[in-house]
Short mmCIF file of C-alpha atoms and ligand atoms in Angstrom, two decimals:
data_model
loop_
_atom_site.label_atom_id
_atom_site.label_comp_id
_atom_site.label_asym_id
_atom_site.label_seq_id
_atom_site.Cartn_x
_atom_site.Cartn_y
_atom_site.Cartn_z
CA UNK A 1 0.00 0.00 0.00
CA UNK A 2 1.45 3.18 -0.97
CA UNK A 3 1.65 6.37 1.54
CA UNK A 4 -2.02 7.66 -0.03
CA UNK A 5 -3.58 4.21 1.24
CA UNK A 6 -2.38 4.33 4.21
CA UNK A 7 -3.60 7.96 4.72
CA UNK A 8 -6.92 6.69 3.66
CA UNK A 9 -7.01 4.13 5.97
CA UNK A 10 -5.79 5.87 8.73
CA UNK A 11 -8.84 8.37 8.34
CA UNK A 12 -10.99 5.62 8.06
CA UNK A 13 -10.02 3.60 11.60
CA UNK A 14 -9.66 7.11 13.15
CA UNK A 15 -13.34 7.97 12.03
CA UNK A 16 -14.34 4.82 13.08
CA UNK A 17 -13.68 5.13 16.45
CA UNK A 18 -15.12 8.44 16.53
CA UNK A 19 -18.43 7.16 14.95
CA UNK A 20 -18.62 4.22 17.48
CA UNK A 21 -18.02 6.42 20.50
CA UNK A 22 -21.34 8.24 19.41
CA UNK A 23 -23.58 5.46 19.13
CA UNK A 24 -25.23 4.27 22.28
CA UNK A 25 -22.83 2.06 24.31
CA UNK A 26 -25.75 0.07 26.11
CA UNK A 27 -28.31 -2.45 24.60
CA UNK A 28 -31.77 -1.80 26.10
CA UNK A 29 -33.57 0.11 29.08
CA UNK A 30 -34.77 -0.98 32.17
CA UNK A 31 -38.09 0.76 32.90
CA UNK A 32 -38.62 -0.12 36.88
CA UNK A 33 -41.53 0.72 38.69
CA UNK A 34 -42.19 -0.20 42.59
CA UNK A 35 -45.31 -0.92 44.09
CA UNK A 36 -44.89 1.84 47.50
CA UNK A 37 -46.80 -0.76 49.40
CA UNK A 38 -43.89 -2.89 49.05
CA UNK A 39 -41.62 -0.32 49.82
CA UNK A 40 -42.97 0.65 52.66
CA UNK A 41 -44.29 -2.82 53.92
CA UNK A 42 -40.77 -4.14 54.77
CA UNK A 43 -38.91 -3.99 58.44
CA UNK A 44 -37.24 -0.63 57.30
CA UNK A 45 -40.39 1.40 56.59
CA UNK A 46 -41.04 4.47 54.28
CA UNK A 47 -41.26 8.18 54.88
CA UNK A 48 -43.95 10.10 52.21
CA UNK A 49 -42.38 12.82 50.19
CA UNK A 50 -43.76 16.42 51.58
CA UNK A 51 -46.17 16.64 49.64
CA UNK A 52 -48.02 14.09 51.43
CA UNK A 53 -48.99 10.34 50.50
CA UNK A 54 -48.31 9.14 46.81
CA UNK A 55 -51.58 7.67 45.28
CA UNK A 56 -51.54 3.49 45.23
CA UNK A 57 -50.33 3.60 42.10
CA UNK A 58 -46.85 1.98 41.30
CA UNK A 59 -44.29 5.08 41.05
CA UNK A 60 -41.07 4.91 38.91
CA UNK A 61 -38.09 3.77 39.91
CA UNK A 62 -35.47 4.42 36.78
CA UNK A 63 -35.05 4.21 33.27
CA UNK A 64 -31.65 1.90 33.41
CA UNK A 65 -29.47 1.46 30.57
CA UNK A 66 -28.19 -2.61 30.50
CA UNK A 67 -26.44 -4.62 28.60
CA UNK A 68 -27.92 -7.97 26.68
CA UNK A 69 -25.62 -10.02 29.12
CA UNK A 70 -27.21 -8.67 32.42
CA UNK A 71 -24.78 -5.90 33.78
CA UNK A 72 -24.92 -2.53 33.34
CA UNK A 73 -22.78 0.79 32.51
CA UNK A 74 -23.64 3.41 35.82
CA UNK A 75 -22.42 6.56 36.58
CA UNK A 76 -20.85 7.30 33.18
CA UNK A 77 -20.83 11.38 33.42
CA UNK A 78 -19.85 13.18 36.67
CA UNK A 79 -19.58 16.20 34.12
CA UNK A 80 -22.89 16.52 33.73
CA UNK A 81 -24.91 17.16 36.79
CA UNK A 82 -28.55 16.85 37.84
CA UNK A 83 -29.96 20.54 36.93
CA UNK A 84 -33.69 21.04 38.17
CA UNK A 85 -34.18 23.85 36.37
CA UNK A 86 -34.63 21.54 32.91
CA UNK A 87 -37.63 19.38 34.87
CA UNK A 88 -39.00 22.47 35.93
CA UNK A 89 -42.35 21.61 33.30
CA UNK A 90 -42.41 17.90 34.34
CA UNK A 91 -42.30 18.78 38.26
CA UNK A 92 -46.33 18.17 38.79
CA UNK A 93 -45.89 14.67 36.76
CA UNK A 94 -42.97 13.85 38.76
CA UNK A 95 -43.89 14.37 41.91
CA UNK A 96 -47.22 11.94 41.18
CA UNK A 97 -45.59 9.42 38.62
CA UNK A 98 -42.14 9.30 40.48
CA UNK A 99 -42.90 10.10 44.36
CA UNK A 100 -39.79 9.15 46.72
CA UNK A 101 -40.26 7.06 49.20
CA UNK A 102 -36.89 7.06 51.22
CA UNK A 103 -36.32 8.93 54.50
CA UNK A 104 -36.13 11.60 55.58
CA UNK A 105 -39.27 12.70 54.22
CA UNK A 106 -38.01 15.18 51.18
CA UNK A 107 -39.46 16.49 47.84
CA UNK A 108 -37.77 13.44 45.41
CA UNK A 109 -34.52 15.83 43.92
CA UNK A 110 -32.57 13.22 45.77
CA UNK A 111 -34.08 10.59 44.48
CA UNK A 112 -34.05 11.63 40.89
CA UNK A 113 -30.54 13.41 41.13
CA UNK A 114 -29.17 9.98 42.24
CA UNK A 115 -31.12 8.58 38.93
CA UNK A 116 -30.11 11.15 36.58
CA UNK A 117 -26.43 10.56 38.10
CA UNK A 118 -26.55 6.36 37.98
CA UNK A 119 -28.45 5.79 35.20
CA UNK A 120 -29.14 8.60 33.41
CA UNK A 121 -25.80 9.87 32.49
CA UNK A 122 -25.21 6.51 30.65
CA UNK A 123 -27.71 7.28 28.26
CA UNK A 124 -26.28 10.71 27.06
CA UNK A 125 -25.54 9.84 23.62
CA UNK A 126 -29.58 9.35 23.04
CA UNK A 127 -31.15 11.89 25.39
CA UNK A 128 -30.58 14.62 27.27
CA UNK A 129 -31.90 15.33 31.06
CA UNK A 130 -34.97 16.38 29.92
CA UNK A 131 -35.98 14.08 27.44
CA UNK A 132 -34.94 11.27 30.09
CA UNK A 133 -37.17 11.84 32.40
CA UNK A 134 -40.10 12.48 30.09
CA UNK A 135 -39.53 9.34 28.55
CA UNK A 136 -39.67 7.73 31.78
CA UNK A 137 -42.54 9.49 32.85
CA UNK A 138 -44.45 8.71 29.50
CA UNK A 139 -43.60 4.95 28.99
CA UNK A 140 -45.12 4.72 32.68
CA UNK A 141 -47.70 6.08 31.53
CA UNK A 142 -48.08 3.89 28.65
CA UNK A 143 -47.78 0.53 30.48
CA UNK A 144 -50.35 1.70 32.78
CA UNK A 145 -49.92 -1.36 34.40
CA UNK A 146 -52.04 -1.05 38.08
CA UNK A 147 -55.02 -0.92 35.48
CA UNK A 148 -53.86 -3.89 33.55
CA UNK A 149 -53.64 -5.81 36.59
CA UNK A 150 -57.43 -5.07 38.19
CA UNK A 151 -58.36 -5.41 34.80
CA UNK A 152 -57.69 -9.04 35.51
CA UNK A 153 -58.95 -9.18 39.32
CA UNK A 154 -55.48 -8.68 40.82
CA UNK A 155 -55.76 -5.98 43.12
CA UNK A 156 -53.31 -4.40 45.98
CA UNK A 157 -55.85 -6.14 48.95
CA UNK A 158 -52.86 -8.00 50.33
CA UNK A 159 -54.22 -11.18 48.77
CA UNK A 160 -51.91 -13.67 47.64
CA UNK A 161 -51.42 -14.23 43.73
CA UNK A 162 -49.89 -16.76 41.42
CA UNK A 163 -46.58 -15.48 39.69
CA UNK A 164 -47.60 -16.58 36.41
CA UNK A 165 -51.06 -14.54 36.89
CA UNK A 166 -49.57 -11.57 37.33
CA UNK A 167 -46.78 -12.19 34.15
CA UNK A 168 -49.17 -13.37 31.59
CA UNK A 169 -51.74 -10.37 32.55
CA UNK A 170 -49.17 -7.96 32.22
CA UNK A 171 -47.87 -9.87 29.01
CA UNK A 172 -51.68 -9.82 27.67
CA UNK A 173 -51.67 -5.98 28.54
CA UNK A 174 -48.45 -4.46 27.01
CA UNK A 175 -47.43 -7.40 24.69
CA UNK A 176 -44.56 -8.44 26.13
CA UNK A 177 -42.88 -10.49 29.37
CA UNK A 178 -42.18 -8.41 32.25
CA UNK A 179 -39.40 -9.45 34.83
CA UNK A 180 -40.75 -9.32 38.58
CA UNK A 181 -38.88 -8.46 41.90
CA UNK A 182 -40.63 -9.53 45.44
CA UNK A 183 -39.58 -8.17 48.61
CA UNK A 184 -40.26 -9.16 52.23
CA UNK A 185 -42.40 -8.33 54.71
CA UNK A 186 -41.87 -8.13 58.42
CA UNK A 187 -43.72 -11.56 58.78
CA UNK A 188 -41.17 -12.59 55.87
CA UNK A 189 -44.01 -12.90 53.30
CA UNK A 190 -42.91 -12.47 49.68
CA UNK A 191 -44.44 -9.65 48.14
CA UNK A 192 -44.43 -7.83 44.61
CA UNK A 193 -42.20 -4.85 45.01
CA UNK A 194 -41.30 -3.51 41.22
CA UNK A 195 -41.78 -4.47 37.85
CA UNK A 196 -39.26 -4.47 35.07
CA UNK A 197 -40.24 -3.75 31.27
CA UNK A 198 -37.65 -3.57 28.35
CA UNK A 199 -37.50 -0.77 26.28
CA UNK A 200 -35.58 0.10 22.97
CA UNK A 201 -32.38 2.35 22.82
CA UNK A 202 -34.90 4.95 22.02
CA UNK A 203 -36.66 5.36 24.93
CA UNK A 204 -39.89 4.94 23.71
CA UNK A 205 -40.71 1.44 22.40
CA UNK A 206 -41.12 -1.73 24.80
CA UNK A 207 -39.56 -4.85 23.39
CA UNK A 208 -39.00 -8.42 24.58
CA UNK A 209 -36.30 -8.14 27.47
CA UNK A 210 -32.98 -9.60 26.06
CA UNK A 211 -32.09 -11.00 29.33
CA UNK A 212 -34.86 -10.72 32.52
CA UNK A 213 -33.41 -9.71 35.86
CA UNK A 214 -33.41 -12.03 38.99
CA UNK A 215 -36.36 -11.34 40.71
CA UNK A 216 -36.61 -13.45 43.83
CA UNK A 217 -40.59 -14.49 43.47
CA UNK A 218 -41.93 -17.52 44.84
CA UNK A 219 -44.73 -18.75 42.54
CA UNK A 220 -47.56 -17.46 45.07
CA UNK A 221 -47.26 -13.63 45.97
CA UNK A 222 -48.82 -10.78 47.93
CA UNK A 223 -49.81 -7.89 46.58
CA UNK A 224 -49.50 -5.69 49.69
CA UNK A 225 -52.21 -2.55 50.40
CA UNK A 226 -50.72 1.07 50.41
P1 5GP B 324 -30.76 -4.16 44.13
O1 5GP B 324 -29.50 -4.86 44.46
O2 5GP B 324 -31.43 -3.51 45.28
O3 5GP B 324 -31.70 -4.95 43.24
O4 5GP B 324 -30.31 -2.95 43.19
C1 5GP B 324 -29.56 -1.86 43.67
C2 5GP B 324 -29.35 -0.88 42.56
O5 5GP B 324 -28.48 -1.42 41.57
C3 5GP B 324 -30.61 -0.53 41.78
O6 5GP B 324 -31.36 0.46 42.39
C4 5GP B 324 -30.04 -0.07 40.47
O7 5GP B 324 -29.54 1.24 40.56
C5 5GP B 324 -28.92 -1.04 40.28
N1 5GP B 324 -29.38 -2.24 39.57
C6 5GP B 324 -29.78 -3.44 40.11
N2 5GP B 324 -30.11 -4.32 39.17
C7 5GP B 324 -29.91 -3.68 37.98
C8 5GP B 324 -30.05 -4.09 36.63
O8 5GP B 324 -30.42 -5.22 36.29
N3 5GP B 324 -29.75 -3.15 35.69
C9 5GP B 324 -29.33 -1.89 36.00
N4 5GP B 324 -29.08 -1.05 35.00
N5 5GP B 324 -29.16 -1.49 37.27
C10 5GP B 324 -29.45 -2.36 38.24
P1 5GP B 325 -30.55 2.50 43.44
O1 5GP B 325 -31.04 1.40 44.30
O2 5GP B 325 -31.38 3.00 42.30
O3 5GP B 325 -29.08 2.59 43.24
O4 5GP B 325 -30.68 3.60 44.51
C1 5GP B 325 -31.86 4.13 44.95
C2 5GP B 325 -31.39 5.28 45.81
O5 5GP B 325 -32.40 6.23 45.79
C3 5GP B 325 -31.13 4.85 47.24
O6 5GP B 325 -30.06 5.62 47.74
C4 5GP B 325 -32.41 5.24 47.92
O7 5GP B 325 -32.22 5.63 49.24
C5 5GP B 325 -32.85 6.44 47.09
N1 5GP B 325 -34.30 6.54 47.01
C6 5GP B 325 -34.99 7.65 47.29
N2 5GP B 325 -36.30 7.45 47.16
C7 5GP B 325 -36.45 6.15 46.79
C8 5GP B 325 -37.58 5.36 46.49
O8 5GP B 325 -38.74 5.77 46.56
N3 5GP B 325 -37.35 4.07 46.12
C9 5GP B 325 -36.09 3.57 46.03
N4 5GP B 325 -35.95 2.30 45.66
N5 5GP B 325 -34.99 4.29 46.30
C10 5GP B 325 -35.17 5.57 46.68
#
């Protein structure tokens, strides 16, 4: 190859790696929801947010970037910080859709700072801080999942429910297999805590999960009050 070629193909491994290093570096999205009856229902307890008590409604957790073979990049920007003042028109849907739960009671910037910090910043090359938490907040809203599951008699009345009820109802509802997390109890009964759904690199389209997290659900569950 003569000194042109290499030239050439110098420009094209250099540009390459450039055009890589743009693309997203993750495969798919976690969107997690917890049930706060769950959350609250364990030995360690809950504090509401100051605004007062969420609605029983499940509230978001994240929007987590993964990778097909079950981990996950985290905290991939401590450049770019949580800013509040680019939420400012979501704050009335986040305080309903995405209500902390953790104490001391508090209005849910921690909560969503430590998101935005984890999760979000790993998602950069697709959305910015804004557009992440809408997306969030608008693929909630499209699962609508509490309705799908009282659409099919499973209501939060502490009554015990069979795992595969609650999978194939959701599966029925949104079109594709959720992943399921229990928690405990004080009288160490397994409960339904959060829900996982896969989304695309997008942000806005649920697909099949490529791998499903490890949820710790025994195949009857409660589905706790709040
Ligand atoms: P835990 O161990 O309580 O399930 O998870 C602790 C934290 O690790 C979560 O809140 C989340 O930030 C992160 N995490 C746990 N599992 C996953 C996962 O499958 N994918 C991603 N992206 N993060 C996870
Ligand atoms: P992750 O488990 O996502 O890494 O971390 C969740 C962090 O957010 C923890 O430090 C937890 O204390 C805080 N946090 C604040 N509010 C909530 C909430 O409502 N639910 C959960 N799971 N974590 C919360």
């Amino acid at each position: 190859m003569g000194v042109k070629g290499w030239a050439i193909l110098k420009f094209l491994m250099f540009q390459s790696l450039f055009v890589s290093q743009s693309l997203e570096d993750f495969d798919f999205f976690y969107l997690v929801v917890q049930w706060p009856g769950a959350y609250c229902d364990t030995k360690r307890s809950c504090c509401y947010p100051t605004s007062g008590k969420p609605e029983a409604d499940f509230g978001i957790h994240g929007l987590w970037p993964n990778y097909k073979d079950g981990s996950w990049p985290s905290n991939c920007d401590p450049d770019s910080q949580f800013d509040r003042s680019q939420i400012e028109d979501l704050l009335s849907s986040m305080k309903k859709n995405w209500p902390t739960l953790s104490c001391p009671s508090n209005e849910g910037f921690n909560f969503w700072e430590h998101e935005w910090e984890k999760h979000g910043t790993c998602s950069e090359s697709v959305m910015d801080q804004h557009e992440y938490f809408e997306n969030a907040l608008k693929l909630k809203d499209k699962a609508n999942l509490l309705q799908i599951l009282t659409n099919s008699g499973i209501n939060p009345d502490d009554g015990f429910y069979d795992l595969n009820k609650i999978t194939n109802a959701i599966k029925d509802g949104i079109g594709f297999t959720p992943g399921l997390q229990c928690n405990k109890d004080p009288e160490r009964n397994a409960q339904l805590y959060q829900i996982y759904i896969c989304v695309d690199t997008s942000g806005t389209e649920f697909i099949e999960c490529p791998v499903l997290p490890r949820g710790r659900c025994p195949s009857q569950l409660q589905f706790a009050k709040f």
